[in-house]
Coordinates of C-alpha atoms and ligand atoms in Angstrom, one line a residue:
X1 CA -1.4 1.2 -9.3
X2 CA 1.5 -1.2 -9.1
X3 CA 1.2 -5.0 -9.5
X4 CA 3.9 -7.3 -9.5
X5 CA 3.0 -10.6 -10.4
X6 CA 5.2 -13.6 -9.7
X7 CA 8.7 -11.6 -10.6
X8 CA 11.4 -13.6 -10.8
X9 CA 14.8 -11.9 -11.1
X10 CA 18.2 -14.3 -12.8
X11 CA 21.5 -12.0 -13.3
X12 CA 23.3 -15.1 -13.7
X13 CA 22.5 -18.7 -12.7
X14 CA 24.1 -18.8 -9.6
X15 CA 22.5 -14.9 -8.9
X16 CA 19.0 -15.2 -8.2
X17 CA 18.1 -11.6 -7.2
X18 CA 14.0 -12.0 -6.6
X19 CA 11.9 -15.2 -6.3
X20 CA 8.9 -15.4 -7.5
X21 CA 7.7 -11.8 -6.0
X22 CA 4.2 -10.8 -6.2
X23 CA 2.5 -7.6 -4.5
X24 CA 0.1 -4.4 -5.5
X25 CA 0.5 -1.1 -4.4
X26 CA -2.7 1.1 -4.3
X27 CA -2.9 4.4 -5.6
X28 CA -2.1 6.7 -2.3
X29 CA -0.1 4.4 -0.8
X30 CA 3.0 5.6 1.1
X31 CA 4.7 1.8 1.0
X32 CA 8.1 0.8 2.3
X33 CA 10.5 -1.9 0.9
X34 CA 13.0 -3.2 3.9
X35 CA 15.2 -5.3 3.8
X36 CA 19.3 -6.6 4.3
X37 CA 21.8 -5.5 1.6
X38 CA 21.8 -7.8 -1.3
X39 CA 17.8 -8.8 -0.4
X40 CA 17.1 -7.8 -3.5
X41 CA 15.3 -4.2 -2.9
X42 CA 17.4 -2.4 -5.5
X43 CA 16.5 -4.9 -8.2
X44 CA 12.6 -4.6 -7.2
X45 CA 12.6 -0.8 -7.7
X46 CA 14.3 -0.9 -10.8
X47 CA 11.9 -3.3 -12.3
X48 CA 9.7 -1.5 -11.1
X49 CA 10.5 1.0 -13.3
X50 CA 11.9 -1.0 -16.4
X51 CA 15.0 -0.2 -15.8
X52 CA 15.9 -3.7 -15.3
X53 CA 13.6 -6.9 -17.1
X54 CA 12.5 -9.6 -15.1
X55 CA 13.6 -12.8 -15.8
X56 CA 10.1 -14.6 -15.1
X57 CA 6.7 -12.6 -14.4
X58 CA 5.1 -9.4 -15.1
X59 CA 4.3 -5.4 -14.2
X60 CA 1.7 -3.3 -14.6
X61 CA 1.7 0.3 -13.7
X62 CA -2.0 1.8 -13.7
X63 CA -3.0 -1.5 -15.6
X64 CA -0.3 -0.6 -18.1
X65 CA 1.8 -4.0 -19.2
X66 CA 5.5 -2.9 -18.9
X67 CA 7.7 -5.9 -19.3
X68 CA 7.9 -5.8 -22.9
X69 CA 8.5 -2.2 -22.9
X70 CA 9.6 -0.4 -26.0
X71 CA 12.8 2.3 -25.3
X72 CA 10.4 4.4 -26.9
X73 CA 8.1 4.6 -24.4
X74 CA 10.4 4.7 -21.5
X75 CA 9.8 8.7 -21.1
X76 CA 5.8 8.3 -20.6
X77 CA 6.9 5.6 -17.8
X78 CA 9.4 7.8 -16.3
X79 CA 6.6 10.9 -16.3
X80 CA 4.1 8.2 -14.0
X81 CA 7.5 7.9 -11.7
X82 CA 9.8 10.0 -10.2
X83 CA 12.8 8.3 -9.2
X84 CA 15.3 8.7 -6.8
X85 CA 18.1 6.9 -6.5
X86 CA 21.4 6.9 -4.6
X87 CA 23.4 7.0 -8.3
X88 CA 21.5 9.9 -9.9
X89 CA 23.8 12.8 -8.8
X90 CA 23.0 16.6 -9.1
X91 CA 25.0 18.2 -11.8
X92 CA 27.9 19.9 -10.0
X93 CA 28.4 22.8 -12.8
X94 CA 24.8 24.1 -12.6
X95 CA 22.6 25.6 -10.1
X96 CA 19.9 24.0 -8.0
X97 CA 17.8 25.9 -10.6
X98 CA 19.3 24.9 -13.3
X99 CA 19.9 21.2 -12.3
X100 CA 15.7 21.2 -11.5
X101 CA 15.1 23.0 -15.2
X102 CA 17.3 20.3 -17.0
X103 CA 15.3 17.1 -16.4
X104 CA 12.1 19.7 -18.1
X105 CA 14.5 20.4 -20.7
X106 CA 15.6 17.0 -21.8
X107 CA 11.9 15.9 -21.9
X108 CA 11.4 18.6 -24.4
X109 CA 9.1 21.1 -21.8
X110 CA 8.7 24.5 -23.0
X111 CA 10.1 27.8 -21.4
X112 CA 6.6 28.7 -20.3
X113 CA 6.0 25.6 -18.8
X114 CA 9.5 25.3 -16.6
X115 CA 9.2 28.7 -15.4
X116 CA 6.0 27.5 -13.7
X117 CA 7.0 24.4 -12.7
X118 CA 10.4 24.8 -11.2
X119 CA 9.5 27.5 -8.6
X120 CA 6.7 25.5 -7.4
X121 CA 8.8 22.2 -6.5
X122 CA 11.5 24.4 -5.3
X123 CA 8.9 25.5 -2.9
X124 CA 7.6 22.0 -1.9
X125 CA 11.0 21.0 -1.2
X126 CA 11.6 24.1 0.9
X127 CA 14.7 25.6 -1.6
X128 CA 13.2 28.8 -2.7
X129 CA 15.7 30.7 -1.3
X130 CA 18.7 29.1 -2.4
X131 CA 18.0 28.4 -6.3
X132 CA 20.7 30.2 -7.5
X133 CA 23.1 27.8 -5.2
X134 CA 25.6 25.4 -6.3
X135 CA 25.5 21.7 -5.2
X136 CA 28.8 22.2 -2.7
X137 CA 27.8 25.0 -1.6
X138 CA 24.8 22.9 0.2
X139 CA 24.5 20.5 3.1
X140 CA 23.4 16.6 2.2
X141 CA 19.9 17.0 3.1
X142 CA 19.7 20.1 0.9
X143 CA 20.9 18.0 -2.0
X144 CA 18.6 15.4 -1.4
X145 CA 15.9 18.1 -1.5
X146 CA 17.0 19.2 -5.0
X147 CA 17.1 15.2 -6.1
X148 CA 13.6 14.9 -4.7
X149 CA 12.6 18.4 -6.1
X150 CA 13.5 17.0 -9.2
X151 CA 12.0 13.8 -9.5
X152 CA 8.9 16.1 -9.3
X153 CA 8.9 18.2 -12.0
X154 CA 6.8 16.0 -14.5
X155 CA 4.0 15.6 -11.5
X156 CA 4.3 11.8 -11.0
X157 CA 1.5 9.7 -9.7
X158 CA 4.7 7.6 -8.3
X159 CA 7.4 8.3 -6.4
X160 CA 10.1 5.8 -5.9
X161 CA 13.2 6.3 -3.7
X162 CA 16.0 3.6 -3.2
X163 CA 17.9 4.8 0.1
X164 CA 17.3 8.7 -0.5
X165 CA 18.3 9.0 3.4
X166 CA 21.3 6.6 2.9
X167 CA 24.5 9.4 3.0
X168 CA 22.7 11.4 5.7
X169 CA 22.5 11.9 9.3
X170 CA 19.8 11.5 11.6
X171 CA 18.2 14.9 11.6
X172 CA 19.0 15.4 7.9
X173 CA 17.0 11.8 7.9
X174 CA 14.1 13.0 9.7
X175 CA 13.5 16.3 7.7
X176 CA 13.8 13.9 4.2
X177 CA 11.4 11.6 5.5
X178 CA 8.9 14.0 6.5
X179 CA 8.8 15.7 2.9
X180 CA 8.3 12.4 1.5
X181 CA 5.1 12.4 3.7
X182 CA 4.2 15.8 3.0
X183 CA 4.7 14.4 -0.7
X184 CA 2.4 11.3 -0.1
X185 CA 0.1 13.9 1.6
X186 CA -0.5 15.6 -1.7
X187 CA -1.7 12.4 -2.9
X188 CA 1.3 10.8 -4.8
X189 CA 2.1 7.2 -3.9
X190 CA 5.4 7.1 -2.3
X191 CA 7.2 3.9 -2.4
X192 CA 10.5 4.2 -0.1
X193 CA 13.5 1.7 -0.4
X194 CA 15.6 1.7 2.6
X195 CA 17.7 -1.0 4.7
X196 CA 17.4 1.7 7.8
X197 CA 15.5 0.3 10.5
X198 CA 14.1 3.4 12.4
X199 CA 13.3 5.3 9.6
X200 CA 10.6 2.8 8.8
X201 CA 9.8 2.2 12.4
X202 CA 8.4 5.6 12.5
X203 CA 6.4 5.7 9.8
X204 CA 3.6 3.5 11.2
X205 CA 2.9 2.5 7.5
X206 CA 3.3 -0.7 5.1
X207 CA 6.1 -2.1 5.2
X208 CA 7.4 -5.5 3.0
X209 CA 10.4 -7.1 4.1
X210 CA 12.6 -8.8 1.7
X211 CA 15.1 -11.5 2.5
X212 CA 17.2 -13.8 0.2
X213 CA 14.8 -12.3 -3.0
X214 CA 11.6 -13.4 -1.2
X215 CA 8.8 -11.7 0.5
X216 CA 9.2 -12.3 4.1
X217 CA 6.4 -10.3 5.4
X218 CA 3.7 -7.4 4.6
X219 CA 2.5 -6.2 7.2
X220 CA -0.3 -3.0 7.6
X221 CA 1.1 -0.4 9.9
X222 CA 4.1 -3.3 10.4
X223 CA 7.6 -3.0 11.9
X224 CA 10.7 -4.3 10.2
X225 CA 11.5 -7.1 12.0
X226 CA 14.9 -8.9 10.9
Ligands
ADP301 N1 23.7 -6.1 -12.2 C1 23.8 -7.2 -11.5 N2 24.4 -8.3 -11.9 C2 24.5 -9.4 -11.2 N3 24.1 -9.5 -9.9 C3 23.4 -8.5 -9.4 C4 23.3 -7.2 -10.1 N4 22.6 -6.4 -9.4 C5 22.4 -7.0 -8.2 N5 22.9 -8.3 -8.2 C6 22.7 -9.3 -7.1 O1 21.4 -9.4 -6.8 C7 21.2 -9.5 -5.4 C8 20.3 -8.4 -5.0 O2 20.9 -7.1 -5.1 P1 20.1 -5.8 -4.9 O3 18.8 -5.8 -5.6 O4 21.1 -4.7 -5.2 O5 19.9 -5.8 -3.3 P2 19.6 -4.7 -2.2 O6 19.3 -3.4 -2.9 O7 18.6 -5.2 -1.3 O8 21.0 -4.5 -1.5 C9 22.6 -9.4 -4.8 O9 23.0 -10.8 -4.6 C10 23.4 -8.8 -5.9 O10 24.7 -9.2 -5.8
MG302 MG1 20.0 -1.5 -2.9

């Protein structure tokens, strides 16, 4: 589904962000990346999603060749991957609905097509009931639901989440991690970003651990060990 062959990230010569970095994620996979700040896990993700070139090395999403990407066909990428990311805030002027609706909107959806769409990833996210909320007027876990809520409303075979439980506490934690399950449950690929220990500990799941911009392990059903 994902293959990363021999990535090599250079922000500047005395930045090396990721050495030589290769790894495949299967389709189905629910796959953490752990690691320190400033291992480089940011970096990955968003090369994973072309948001960033790498320097050396290549990416192919469902055998698709992305490191030459044209901004043209960015939005097809971002369909294949829902993204969350610590940076990507809810708009504070409009609803939870209306903050869902707008990321159909700017991909050019049709009315018929949001009205179908936004009620059902309200419900996966368990927001039914308070669409017609604004973002303060909602706790940090329930904002995270309407960031994850959103990142599904094009149906991505992917979903990639750089520290989605990093402003919350640990029961807010626990409820956010196990929606992203129920999410990989469904059959979307989940690959989860995080430098926070016991969320991954729980998982029982694959875990890579990243350190200095290098692959330290990959383990099965691993720990993260640092
Ligand atoms: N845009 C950038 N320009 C220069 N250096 C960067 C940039 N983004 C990240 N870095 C550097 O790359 C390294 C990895 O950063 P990052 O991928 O954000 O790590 P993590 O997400 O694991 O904390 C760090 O040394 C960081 O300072
Ligand atoms: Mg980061």
């Amino acid at each position: 589904m994902i293959h990363l062959e021999h990535i090599t990230k250079i922000y500047h010569p005395d930045s090396v962000a990721l050495q030589d970095v290769s790894l495949k994620i299967e389709a189905g996979e629910f796959v953490s990346i752990v690691g320190q700040s400033g291992a480089g896990k940011t970096t990955l993700a968003k090369i994973m999603i072309a948001e960033e070139p790498p320097t050396h090395g290549r990416v192919l999403v469902g055998g698709w060749d992305i490191t030459r990407i044209r901004s043209h066909e960015i939005p097809e990428l971002r369909r294949q991957i829902g993204v969350i990311f610590q940076d990507y805030k809810l708009l504070q002027k409009k609803t939870v609905y209306e903050n869902v609706t707008f990321a159909l909107e700017v991909a050019g959806a049709p009315q018929k097509r949001i009205r179908e769409i936004v009620p059902q990833v309200l419900k996966i996210v368990g927001l039914e009931g308070k669409a017609h909320r604004f973002p303060v007027q909602l706790s940090g876990g329930e904002q995270q639901r309407v960031v994850i809520a959103r990142s599904l409303v094009h149906r991505p075979k992917i979903l990639l989440a750089d520290e989605p439980t990093g402003n919350l506490d640990t029961m807010n934690t626990h409820d956010i991690m196990e929606l992203l399950l129920k999410i990989n449950h469904f059959g979307t690929t989940v690959i989860l970003v995080t430098h926070n220990r016991e969320v991954v500990n729980g998982l029982r799941r694959r875990v890579i651990t990243l350190k200095d911009g290098k692959i330290l392990s990959d383990l099965a059903q691993g720990k993260y060990v640092l």
